[in-house]
Amino acid sequence: MDLLQVLRQLAQKRSEIKMLNIYKGLPISYETSIDSIGDSEIQMRSNKHQIACLYYQGESYLQVEELPFIIRSQVMSLNLAKENAIFSNFEAVKNNIGSRGQIRVEPNEPLIVAIQFNGSASEILAPLADISAGGASVYFETYMFPARLSQPGTGLTMTISLPDSASQKLKKLTQKPSIENRKLSMPLRTNPHEGQDGNIVITARGMVIAVHPEFHLKRYRVSAKLFFKDLSRTVILQYISQRQSEIIQDLRVLSDELYSLKK
């Protein structure tokens, strides 16, 4: 498919395009249209917070209501003064980006969960990738990936240790996101059952629903559907709400910091 020709048609019709990024689990979008199109690139207007996402991630997903697919695009350059972006290297991908029924958020700090797959007598520790009210995802480094156990449909029990709201707010006061430190490391912590004072430990049964290899990062992402009990669900929802506020604030700080560079 000639995606540039598709984009030319969209530009001629001034079709509305949603510029979509997933920032730390939250969908961030901006409604726009194509300002100009060249031999291999397009230029579109954006806004301050979206441009921070583009700078942070180097790509964006372009959604058009009339198209049955999404166009993944690479950021070639950003103009902070005019708040526009130039994209190239287009690729058609499945039309399911940002269509999650439940909000997923990434943790602010590395959190280690304990997983016991059905049929296994031992627990496996893995860093939490994200969490929602209905499930969670974890990362396994390639050499530690339990391929036989991590099959879609496999039952499991997951134990998650979450910081309470008070400790999170205290930690947040001493931290500030920086565009100079965008790549975060994932150091392993101790067993989550031995977490810091005030941590809330949640154990839930569930099953594996998806496995996504991330070869460029030498790891696998395993997603599980979890069945939280009412009290556990309340704790999860409070954590998600808190992380939403923090993520939005982080994005504001990053965008302010980015725009301060042009002065």
mmCIF file of C-alpha atoms in Angstrom:
data_model
loop_
_atom_site.group_PDB
_atom_site.id
_atom_site.type_symbol
_atom_site.label_atom_id
_atom_site.label_comp_id
_atom_site.label_asym_id
_atom_site.label_seq_id
_atom_site.Cartn_x
_atom_site.Cartn_y
_atom_site.Cartn_z
ATOM 1 C CA MET A 1 0.000 0.000 0.000
ATOM 2 C CA ASP A 2 1.238 3.468 -0.877
ATOM 3 C CA LEU A 3 0.701 5.233 2.443
ATOM 4 C CA LEU A 4 1.983 8.543 1.066
ATOM 5 C CA GLN A 5 -0.781 8.479 -1.522
ATOM 6 C CA VAL A 6 -3.293 7.796 1.257
ATOM 7 C CA LEU A 7 -1.891 10.761 3.186
ATOM 8 C CA ARG A 8 -2.071 12.980 0.086
ATOM 9 C CA GLN A 9 -5.763 12.182 -0.256
ATOM 10 C CA LEU A 10 -6.290 12.981 3.433
ATOM 11 C CA ALA A 11 -4.418 16.267 2.983
ATOM 12 C CA GLN A 12 -6.552 17.235 -0.033
ATOM 13 C CA LYS A 13 -9.753 16.576 1.915
ATOM 14 C CA ARG A 14 -8.378 18.275 5.041
ATOM 15 C CA SER A 15 -9.428 15.162 6.939
ATOM 16 C CA GLU A 16 -9.223 15.282 10.710
ATOM 17 C CA ILE A 17 -6.357 13.175 12.038
ATOM 18 C CA LYS A 18 -5.824 12.138 15.641
ATOM 19 C CA MET A 19 -2.173 12.218 16.645
ATOM 20 C CA LEU A 20 -1.902 9.565 19.373
ATOM 21 C CA ASN A 21 0.867 8.678 21.808
ATOM 22 C CA ILE A 22 0.839 6.376 24.804
ATOM 23 C CA TYR A 23 2.777 8.091 27.584
ATOM 24 C CA LYS A 24 3.527 5.838 30.586
ATOM 25 C CA GLY A 25 0.315 3.940 29.837
ATOM 26 C CA LEU A 26 -1.970 6.957 29.296
ATOM 27 C CA PRO A 27 -3.254 7.832 25.809
ATOM 28 C CA ILE A 28 -2.355 11.435 24.875
ATOM 29 C CA SER A 29 -3.960 12.714 21.677
ATOM 30 C CA TYR A 30 -4.387 15.850 19.597
ATOM 31 C CA GLU A 31 -6.856 16.457 16.754
ATOM 32 C CA THR A 32 -5.138 18.006 13.749
ATOM 33 C CA SER A 33 -4.736 17.795 9.972
ATOM 34 C CA ILE A 34 -1.916 17.737 7.422
ATOM 35 C CA ASP A 35 -0.474 21.209 6.728
ATOM 36 C CA SER A 36 1.828 20.140 3.904
ATOM 37 C CA ILE A 37 3.156 16.983 2.283
ATOM 38 C CA GLY A 38 6.398 16.296 0.425
ATOM 39 C CA ASP A 39 7.959 13.359 -1.376
ATOM 40 C CA SER A 40 8.441 11.328 1.796
ATOM 41 C CA GLU A 41 7.218 13.405 4.712
ATOM 42 C CA ILE A 42 4.242 15.328 6.091
ATOM 43 C CA GLN A 43 3.985 18.332 8.378
ATOM 44 C CA MET A 44 1.247 18.683 10.989
ATOM 45 C CA ARG A 45 0.423 21.179 13.688
ATOM 46 C CA SER A 46 0.526 19.927 17.269
ATOM 47 C CA ASN A 47 0.426 21.383 20.775
ATOM 48 C CA LYS A 48 2.795 21.739 23.706
ATOM 49 C CA HIS A 49 2.024 18.496 25.542
ATOM 50 C CA GLN A 50 1.816 16.377 22.395
ATOM 51 C CA ILE A 51 5.155 17.730 21.200
ATOM 52 C CA ALA A 52 6.687 16.672 24.514
ATOM 53 C CA CYS A 53 5.430 13.145 23.801
ATOM 54 C CA LEU A 54 6.864 13.296 20.281
ATOM 55 C CA TYR A 55 10.225 14.412 21.636
ATOM 56 C CA TYR A 56 10.173 11.767 24.363
ATOM 57 C CA GLN A 57 9.134 8.848 22.110
ATOM 58 C CA GLY A 58 10.264 9.832 18.619
ATOM 59 C CA GLU A 59 7.094 8.522 16.972
ATOM 60 C CA SER A 60 3.319 8.842 16.902
ATOM 61 C CA TYR A 61 0.257 6.951 15.692
ATOM 62 C CA LEU A 62 -2.050 8.690 13.230
ATOM 63 C CA GLN A 63 -5.714 7.706 13.443
ATOM 64 C CA VAL A 64 -8.307 8.616 10.839
ATOM 65 C CA GLU A 65 -11.936 7.573 11.295
ATOM 66 C CA GLU A 66 -12.314 6.515 7.658
ATOM 67 C CA LEU A 67 -9.260 4.244 7.669
ATOM 68 C CA PRO A 68 -9.412 0.600 8.923
ATOM 69 C CA PHE A 69 -5.817 0.839 10.161
ATOM 70 C CA ILE A 70 -3.516 3.217 12.030
ATOM 71 C CA ILE A 71 -0.421 4.784 10.516
ATOM 72 C CA ARG A 72 2.682 4.596 12.640
ATOM 73 C CA SER A 73 5.031 7.491 11.876
ATOM 74 C CA GLN A 74 8.538 8.520 12.860
ATOM 75 C CA VAL A 75 9.303 12.051 14.047
ATOM 76 C CA MET A 76 11.877 13.688 11.793
ATOM 77 C CA SER A 77 11.905 17.170 13.328
ATOM 78 C CA LEU A 78 9.996 19.420 15.715
ATOM 79 C CA ASN A 79 9.469 23.182 15.521
ATOM 80 C CA LEU A 80 8.721 24.416 19.033
ATOM 81 C CA ALA A 81 8.098 28.009 17.966
ATOM 82 C CA LYS A 82 5.441 27.066 15.403
ATOM 83 C CA GLU A 83 4.330 23.949 17.334
ATOM 84 C CA ASN A 84 4.464 21.643 14.340
ATOM 85 C CA ALA A 85 6.091 18.313 13.591
ATOM 86 C CA ILE A 86 7.431 16.588 10.485
ATOM 87 C CA PHE A 87 6.861 12.837 10.131
ATOM 88 C CA SER A 88 8.210 10.194 7.774
ATOM 89 C CA ASN A 89 8.787 6.398 7.542
ATOM 90 C CA PHE A 90 5.106 5.440 7.637
ATOM 91 C CA GLU A 91 3.819 1.980 8.499
ATOM 92 C CA ALA A 92 0.279 0.572 8.674
ATOM 93 C CA VAL A 93 -0.493 -1.176 11.970
ATOM 94 C CA LYS A 94 -3.554 -2.705 13.622
ATOM 95 C CA ASN A 95 -6.317 -0.324 14.574
ATOM 96 C CA ASN A 96 -6.207 -1.110 18.293
ATOM 97 C CA ILE A 97 -3.699 1.395 19.652
ATOM 98 C CA GLY A 98 -5.166 3.274 22.603
ATOM 99 C CA SER A 99 -8.434 1.324 22.464
ATOM 100 C CA ARG A 100 -8.074 -0.374 25.831
ATOM 101 C CA GLY A 101 -11.306 -0.599 27.761
ATOM 102 C CA GLN A 102 -9.500 0.112 31.033
ATOM 103 C CA ILE A 103 -6.776 2.610 31.815
ATOM 104 C CA ARG A 104 -3.359 1.089 32.392
ATOM 105 C CA VAL A 105 -0.611 2.987 34.136
ATOM 106 C CA GLU A 106 3.098 2.328 34.455
ATOM 107 C CA PRO A 107 4.645 2.429 37.932
ATOM 108 C CA ASN A 108 6.675 5.420 39.005
ATOM 109 C CA GLU A 109 9.466 3.196 40.297
ATOM 110 C CA PRO A 110 10.461 -0.421 39.647
ATOM 111 C CA LEU A 111 8.004 -2.713 41.401
ATOM 112 C CA ILE A 112 8.689 -6.446 41.579
ATOM 113 C CA VAL A 113 5.776 -8.869 41.584
ATOM 114 C CA ALA A 114 5.772 -12.574 42.434
ATOM 115 C CA ILE A 115 4.100 -14.926 39.950
ATOM 116 C CA GLN A 116 3.267 -18.563 40.495
ATOM 117 C CA PHE A 117 2.074 -20.275 37.320
ATOM 118 C CA ASN A 118 -0.249 -23.251 37.580
ATOM 119 C CA GLY A 119 1.836 -26.385 37.360
ATOM 120 C CA SER A 120 4.895 -24.752 38.902
ATOM 121 C CA ALA A 121 5.905 -25.219 42.525
ATOM 122 C CA SER A 122 7.971 -22.039 42.745
ATOM 123 C CA GLU A 123 7.380 -18.314 42.383
ATOM 124 C CA ILE A 124 9.066 -16.209 39.713
ATOM 125 C CA LEU A 125 9.918 -12.560 40.329
ATOM 126 C CA ALA A 126 9.434 -10.019 37.540
ATOM 127 C CA PRO A 127 9.219 -6.201 37.249
ATOM 128 C CA LEU A 128 5.728 -4.787 36.792
ATOM 129 C CA ALA A 129 5.224 -3.162 33.369
ATOM 130 C CA ASP A 130 1.754 -1.713 33.942
ATOM 131 C CA ILE A 131 -1.442 -2.334 35.859
ATOM 132 C CA SER A 132 -5.185 -1.782 35.405
ATOM 133 C CA ALA A 133 -8.315 -2.627 37.376
ATOM 134 C CA GLY A 134 -8.551 -5.864 35.412
ATOM 135 C CA GLY A 135 -4.991 -7.045 34.978
ATOM 136 C CA ALA A 136 -1.275 -6.408 34.853
ATOM 137 C CA SER A 137 1.756 -6.895 32.601
ATOM 138 C CA VAL A 138 5.265 -7.893 33.594
ATOM 139 C CA TYR A 139 8.651 -8.049 31.877
ATOM 140 C CA PHE A 140 10.867 -11.101 31.569
ATOM 141 C CA GLU A 141 14.405 -10.739 30.296
ATOM 142 C CA THR A 142 14.993 -13.114 27.384
ATOM 143 C CA TYR A 143 17.247 -15.489 29.295
ATOM 144 C CA MET A 144 14.703 -15.731 32.150
ATOM 145 C CA PHE A 145 11.542 -16.026 30.047
ATOM 146 C CA PRO A 146 9.500 -19.087 31.179
ATOM 147 C CA ALA A 147 8.227 -19.963 27.695
ATOM 148 C CA ARG A 148 6.570 -23.240 28.721
ATOM 149 C CA LEU A 149 4.609 -21.622 31.560
ATOM 150 C CA SER A 150 3.778 -18.287 29.910
ATOM 151 C CA GLN A 151 1.286 -19.579 27.373
ATOM 152 C CA PRO A 152 -2.021 -17.716 26.807
ATOM 153 C CA GLY A 153 -4.670 -19.422 28.905
ATOM 154 C CA THR A 154 -2.266 -20.578 31.616
ATOM 155 C CA GLY A 155 -3.581 -19.896 35.104
ATOM 156 C CA LEU A 156 -1.484 -18.051 37.667
ATOM 157 C CA THR A 157 -1.403 -16.301 41.011
ATOM 158 C CA MET A 158 0.215 -12.866 41.158
ATOM 159 C CA THR A 159 1.308 -11.028 44.295
ATOM 160 C CA ILE A 160 1.755 -7.272 43.907
ATOM 161 C CA SER A 161 3.191 -4.907 46.518
ATOM 162 C CA LEU A 162 2.001 -1.331 45.971
ATOM 163 C CA PRO A 163 3.205 1.767 47.854
ATOM 164 C CA ASP A 164 0.478 3.527 49.816
ATOM 165 C CA SER A 165 -0.649 7.009 48.855
ATOM 166 C CA ALA A 166 1.198 8.773 51.666
ATOM 167 C CA SER A 167 4.592 7.314 50.781
ATOM 168 C CA GLN A 168 4.034 8.011 47.073
ATOM 169 C CA LYS A 169 3.238 11.675 47.727
ATOM 170 C CA LEU A 170 6.302 12.031 49.940
ATOM 171 C CA LYS A 171 8.544 10.429 47.287
ATOM 172 C CA LYS A 172 7.039 12.631 44.565
ATOM 173 C CA LEU A 173 8.006 15.790 46.452
ATOM 174 C CA THR A 174 11.671 14.839 46.138
ATOM 175 C CA GLN A 175 11.571 13.854 42.454
ATOM 176 C CA LYS A 176 11.409 15.800 39.212
ATOM 177 C CA PRO A 177 11.233 14.275 35.732
ATOM 178 C CA SER A 178 13.898 15.439 33.308
ATOM 179 C CA ILE A 179 14.204 15.263 29.556
ATOM 180 C CA GLU A 180 17.876 14.488 30.149
ATOM 181 C CA ASN A 181 17.000 11.185 31.870
ATOM 182 C CA ARG A 182 14.396 9.614 29.635
ATOM 183 C CA LYS A 183 15.776 6.055 29.664
ATOM 184 C CA LEU A 184 15.125 4.504 33.056
ATOM 185 C CA SER A 185 16.853 1.405 34.367
ATOM 186 C CA MET A 186 14.992 -1.486 36.009
ATOM 187 C CA PRO A 187 17.077 -2.639 38.979
ATOM 188 C CA LEU A 188 15.653 -5.671 40.778
ATOM 189 C CA ARG A 189 14.356 -5.199 44.298
ATOM 190 C CA THR A 190 13.885 -7.690 47.064
ATOM 191 C CA ASN A 191 10.905 -10.023 47.367
ATOM 192 C CA PRO A 192 7.723 -7.888 47.342
ATOM 193 C CA HIS A 193 6.562 -9.639 50.506
ATOM 194 C CA GLU A 194 9.380 -7.754 52.260
ATOM 195 C CA GLY A 195 8.436 -4.309 50.974
ATOM 196 C CA GLN A 196 8.830 -1.018 52.777
ATOM 197 C CA ASP A 197 6.591 -0.085 55.683
ATOM 198 C CA GLY A 198 3.157 0.953 54.471
ATOM 199 C CA ASN A 199 3.209 -1.154 51.313
ATOM 200 C CA ILE A 200 -0.037 -2.894 50.508
ATOM 201 C CA VAL A 201 0.311 -6.485 49.338
ATOM 202 C CA ILE A 202 -2.351 -7.794 46.952
ATOM 203 C CA THR A 203 -2.671 -11.373 45.763
ATOM 204 C CA ALA A 204 -4.998 -12.249 42.873
ATOM 205 C CA ARG A 205 -5.642 -15.220 40.654
ATOM 206 C CA GLY A 206 -5.776 -14.865 36.887
ATOM 207 C CA MET A 207 -4.481 -16.156 33.577
ATOM 208 C CA VAL A 208 -2.069 -15.224 30.825
ATOM 209 C CA ILE A 209 -3.821 -13.475 27.925
ATOM 210 C CA ALA A 210 -0.929 -12.263 25.740
ATOM 211 C CA VAL A 211 2.812 -12.555 25.225
ATOM 212 C CA HIS A 212 4.680 -9.873 23.258
ATOM 213 C CA PRO A 213 8.372 -10.227 22.439
ATOM 214 C CA GLU A 214 10.363 -6.999 22.579
ATOM 215 C CA PHE A 215 13.525 -8.252 20.917
ATOM 216 C CA HIS A 216 15.147 -4.822 20.661
ATOM 217 C CA LEU A 217 15.043 -4.627 24.469
ATOM 218 C CA LYS A 218 15.922 -8.314 24.955
ATOM 219 C CA ARG A 219 12.777 -9.058 26.911
ATOM 220 C CA TYR A 220 9.214 -10.391 26.761
ATOM 221 C CA ARG A 221 6.075 -8.631 27.964
ATOM 222 C CA VAL A 222 3.535 -11.011 29.496
ATOM 223 C CA SER A 223 0.015 -9.684 30.122
ATOM 224 C CA ALA A 224 -2.420 -11.329 32.513
ATOM 225 C CA LYS A 225 -6.074 -10.889 33.317
ATOM 226 C CA LEU A 226 -6.479 -10.722 37.091
ATOM 227 C CA PHE A 227 -9.556 -11.158 39.252
ATOM 228 C CA PHE A 228 -9.185 -8.690 42.101
ATOM 229 C CA LYS A 229 -11.480 -8.930 45.109
ATOM 230 C CA ASP A 230 -13.485 -5.837 46.041
ATOM 231 C CA LEU A 231 -11.041 -4.440 48.608
ATOM 232 C CA SER A 232 -8.045 -5.125 46.370
ATOM 233 C CA ARG A 233 -9.820 -3.492 43.436
ATOM 234 C CA THR A 234 -10.369 -0.361 45.543
ATOM 235 C CA VAL A 235 -6.644 -0.190 46.327
ATOM 236 C CA ILE A 236 -5.780 -0.702 42.640
ATOM 237 C CA LEU A 237 -8.193 2.036 41.528
ATOM 238 C CA GLN A 238 -6.718 4.462 44.065
ATOM 239 C CA TYR A 239 -3.216 3.674 42.817
ATOM 240 C CA ILE A 240 -4.277 4.144 39.177
ATOM 241 C CA SER A 241 -5.947 7.471 39.948
ATOM 242 C CA GLN A 242 -2.844 8.679 41.748
ATOM 243 C CA ARG A 243 -0.543 7.570 38.928
ATOM 244 C CA GLN A 244 -2.776 9.287 36.359
ATOM 245 C CA SER A 245 -2.349 12.594 38.167
ATOM 246 C CA GLU A 246 1.403 12.061 38.494
ATOM 247 C CA ILE A 247 1.837 11.102 34.834
ATOM 248 C CA ILE A 248 -0.058 14.174 33.653
ATOM 249 C CA GLN A 249 2.046 16.350 35.945
ATOM 250 C CA ASP A 250 5.233 14.677 34.667
ATOM 251 C CA LEU A 251 4.205 15.462 31.105
ATOM 252 C CA ARG A 252 3.577 19.097 32.012
ATOM 253 C CA VAL A 253 7.014 19.357 33.619
ATOM 254 C CA LEU A 254 8.665 17.735 30.609
ATOM 255 C CA SER A 255 6.890 20.042 28.171
ATOM 256 C CA ASP A 256 7.794 23.138 30.248
ATOM 257 C CA GLU A 257 11.409 21.961 30.431
ATOM 258 C CA LEU A 258 11.530 21.256 26.692
ATOM 259 C CA TYR A 259 10.087 24.649 25.770
ATOM 260 C CA SER A 260 12.451 26.408 28.117
ATOM 261 C CA LEU A 261 15.304 25.275 25.849
ATOM 262 C CA LYS A 262 14.095 27.456 22.992
ATOM 263 C CA LYS A 263 14.363 30.642 25.060
#
